[in-house]
mmCIF file of C-alpha atoms in Angstrom:
data_model
loop_
_atom_site.group_PDB
_atom_site.id
_atom_site.type_symbol
_atom_site.label_atom_id
_atom_site.label_comp_id
_atom_site.label_asym_id
_atom_site.label_seq_id
_atom_site.Cartn_x
_atom_site.Cartn_y
_atom_site.Cartn_z
ATOM 1 C CA UNK A 1357 0.120 0.011 0.056
ATOM 2 C CA UNK A 1358 1.343 3.426 -0.935
ATOM 3 C CA UNK A 1359 0.566 6.925 0.097
ATOM 4 C CA UNK A 1360 -0.729 8.921 -2.952
ATOM 5 C CA UNK A 1361 -2.036 12.369 -3.394
ATOM 6 C CA UNK A 1362 -4.861 13.608 -5.546
ATOM 7 C CA UNK A 1363 -5.559 17.177 -6.457
ATOM 8 C CA UNK A 1364 -8.440 19.349 -7.366
ATOM 9 C CA UNK A 1365 -9.855 22.818 -7.441
ATOM 10 C CA UNK A 1366 -13.014 24.804 -7.919
ATOM 11 C CA UNK A 1367 -13.848 28.560 -8.157
ATOM 12 C CA UNK A 1368 -16.713 29.028 -5.760
ATOM 13 C CA UNK A 1369 -19.286 31.540 -7.276
ATOM 14 C CA UNK A 1370 -20.816 33.563 -5.606
ATOM 15 C CA UNK A 1371 -18.693 34.078 -2.549
ATOM 16 C CA UNK A 1372 -21.142 32.975 0.121
ATOM 17 C CA UNK A 1373 -21.020 30.284 2.703
ATOM 18 C CA UNK A 1374 -23.589 27.995 1.119
ATOM 19 C CA UNK A 1375 -21.884 28.106 -2.162
ATOM 20 C CA UNK A 1376 -18.422 27.322 -0.739
ATOM 21 C CA UNK A 1377 -19.728 24.418 1.028
ATOM 22 C CA UNK A 1378 -21.780 23.073 -1.891
ATOM 23 C CA UNK A 1379 -18.959 23.410 -4.585
ATOM 24 C CA UNK A 1380 -16.182 22.257 -2.354
ATOM 25 C CA UNK A 1381 -18.194 19.444 -1.117
ATOM 26 C CA UNK A 1382 -19.070 18.504 -4.813
ATOM 27 C CA UNK A 1383 -15.456 18.544 -5.625
ATOM 28 C CA UNK A 1384 -14.502 16.226 -2.678
ATOM 29 C CA UNK A 1385 -17.405 13.850 -3.831
ATOM 30 C CA UNK A 1386 -16.072 13.843 -7.438
ATOM 31 C CA UNK A 1387 -12.471 13.295 -6.156
ATOM 32 C CA UNK A 1388 -13.548 10.159 -4.112
ATOM 33 C CA UNK A 1389 -15.887 8.878 -6.903
ATOM 34 C CA UNK A 1390 -13.547 9.270 -9.851
ATOM 35 C CA UNK A 1391 -10.768 7.493 -7.939
ATOM 36 C CA UNK A 1392 -12.775 4.782 -6.371
ATOM 37 C CA UNK A 1393 -12.122 5.983 -2.870
ATOM 38 C CA UNK A 1394 -14.134 6.197 0.238
ATOM 39 C CA UNK A 1395 -13.688 8.572 3.161
ATOM 40 C CA UNK A 1396 -12.025 5.780 5.158
ATOM 41 C CA UNK A 1397 -9.138 5.656 2.392
ATOM 42 C CA UNK A 1398 -8.292 9.241 3.157
ATOM 43 C CA UNK A 1399 -5.285 10.291 5.495
ATOM 44 C CA UNK A 1400 -5.681 14.022 5.371
ATOM 45 C CA UNK A 1401 -6.730 16.921 3.207
ATOM 46 C CA UNK A 1402 -5.090 20.166 2.759
ATOM 47 C CA UNK A 1403 -7.158 23.144 1.340
ATOM 48 C CA UNK A 1404 -5.647 26.345 -0.053
ATOM 49 C CA UNK A 1405 -7.454 29.371 -1.105
ATOM 50 C CA UNK A 1406 -6.571 32.686 -2.760
ATOM 51 C CA UNK A 1407 -6.964 35.482 -0.333
ATOM 52 C CA UNK A 1408 -10.424 36.700 -1.722
ATOM 53 C CA UNK A 1409 -13.092 34.090 -0.682
ATOM 54 C CA UNK A 1410 -14.594 35.250 2.437
ATOM 55 C CA UNK A 1411 -17.956 33.211 2.578
ATOM 56 C CA UNK A 1412 -16.550 30.269 4.671
ATOM 57 C CA UNK A 1413 -13.628 28.004 5.540
ATOM 58 C CA UNK A 1414 -13.047 25.460 2.734
ATOM 59 C CA UNK A 1415 -12.538 22.758 5.145
ATOM 60 C CA UNK A 1416 -15.863 23.192 6.566
ATOM 61 C CA UNK A 1417 -17.233 21.577 3.570
ATOM 62 C CA UNK A 1418 -15.412 18.344 4.284
ATOM 63 C CA UNK A 1419 -17.291 17.865 7.639
ATOM 64 C CA UNK A 1420 -20.670 17.555 5.838
ATOM 65 C CA UNK A 1421 -20.083 14.421 3.844
ATOM 66 C CA UNK A 1422 -18.527 13.019 7.038
ATOM 67 C CA UNK A 1423 -14.781 13.075 6.223
ATOM 68 C CA UNK A 1424 -13.180 12.650 9.528
ATOM 69 C CA UNK A 1425 -9.579 12.989 8.773
ATOM 70 C CA UNK A 1426 -7.171 15.893 9.611
ATOM 71 C CA UNK A 1427 -7.936 18.914 7.556
ATOM 72 C CA UNK A 1428 -5.811 22.022 7.120
ATOM 73 C CA UNK A 1429 -6.459 25.337 5.494
ATOM 74 C CA UNK A 1430 -3.858 27.857 4.299
ATOM 75 C CA UNK A 1431 -3.937 31.081 2.299
ATOM 76 C CA UNK A 1432 -1.995 31.216 -1.074
ATOM 77 C CA UNK A 1433 0.176 34.178 -1.990
ATOM 78 C CA UNK A 1434 -1.634 37.159 -3.442
ATOM 79 C CA UNK A 1435 -0.224 36.945 -6.826
ATOM 80 C CA UNK A 1436 -1.194 39.501 -9.515
ATOM 81 C CA UNK A 1437 -3.107 38.010 -12.324
ATOM 82 C CA UNK A 1438 -3.942 34.755 -10.337
ATOM 83 C CA UNK A 1439 -7.428 33.319 -10.790
ATOM 84 C CA UNK A 1440 -9.762 34.755 -8.192
ATOM 85 C CA UNK A 1441 -11.680 32.774 -5.566
ATOM 86 C CA UNK A 1442 -9.681 29.661 -6.232
ATOM 87 C CA UNK A 1443 -9.873 26.835 -3.816
ATOM 88 C CA UNK A 1444 -7.560 23.919 -4.142
ATOM 89 C CA UNK A 1445 -7.388 20.508 -2.415
ATOM 90 C CA UNK A 1446 -4.614 18.138 -1.886
ATOM 91 C CA UNK A 1447 -5.889 14.770 -0.427
ATOM 92 C CA UNK A 1448 -3.711 12.051 0.834
ATOM 93 C CA UNK A 1449 -4.766 8.388 0.576
ATOM 94 C CA UNK A 1450 -3.571 4.985 0.929
ATOM 95 C CA UNK A 1451 -3.728 3.247 -2.487
ATOM 96 C CA UNK A 1452 -2.755 0.028 -3.944
ATOM 97 C CA UNK A 1453 -2.703 1.371 -7.532
ATOM 98 C CA UNK A 1454 -0.132 3.131 -9.516
ATOM 99 C CA UNK A 1455 0.250 6.953 -9.492
ATOM 100 C CA UNK A 1456 -0.870 7.036 -13.167
ATOM 101 C CA UNK A 1457 -4.301 5.904 -12.159
ATOM 102 C CA UNK A 1458 -4.950 9.073 -10.162
ATOM 103 C CA UNK A 1459 -7.788 11.230 -11.599
ATOM 104 C CA UNK A 1460 -7.274 14.866 -10.588
ATOM 105 C CA UNK A 1461 -10.536 17.020 -10.592
ATOM 106 C CA UNK A 1462 -10.740 20.511 -11.963
ATOM 107 C CA UNK A 1463 -14.248 21.288 -12.978
ATOM 108 C CA UNK A 1464 -15.469 24.424 -14.720
ATOM 109 C CA UNK A 1465 -13.303 27.461 -14.703
ATOM 110 C CA UNK A 1466 -10.917 25.736 -12.475
ATOM 111 C CA UNK A 1467 -9.633 23.523 -15.364
ATOM 112 C CA UNK A 1468 -7.605 26.545 -16.457
ATOM 113 C CA UNK A 1469 -5.443 26.194 -13.269
ATOM 114 C CA UNK A 1470 -3.957 22.684 -14.546
ATOM 115 C CA UNK A 1471 -4.669 22.227 -18.128
ATOM 116 C CA UNK A 1472 -1.976 19.509 -18.075
ATOM 117 C CA UNK A 1473 -3.845 17.268 -15.625
ATOM 118 C CA UNK A 1474 -7.364 18.385 -15.546
ATOM 119 C CA UNK A 1475 -9.855 15.682 -16.517
#
């Protein structure tokens, strides 16, 4: 069994608590489903966000689907020209499959963040 990381991002719109929870929750659900994972397979999740979302903490969305692993939130640098309201996740999991089988999730406008791995 190896530790693997899966990435994803969303751009919550509008910047309100309900939308943050809904869209980040949907991202987490998509990451789990596309990779054949359950919440029990997860080790931890790091959330990063650009400085501009103010509606809620991204990690709060993980509590709703019952993800009971350590969660962390950090702010990304305020870089000129960066995509606004970007929320990224980095989820660590135990997998018995090769790294090449990981399906990273970048729906909607967030696909522009990683055109090389967005699916």
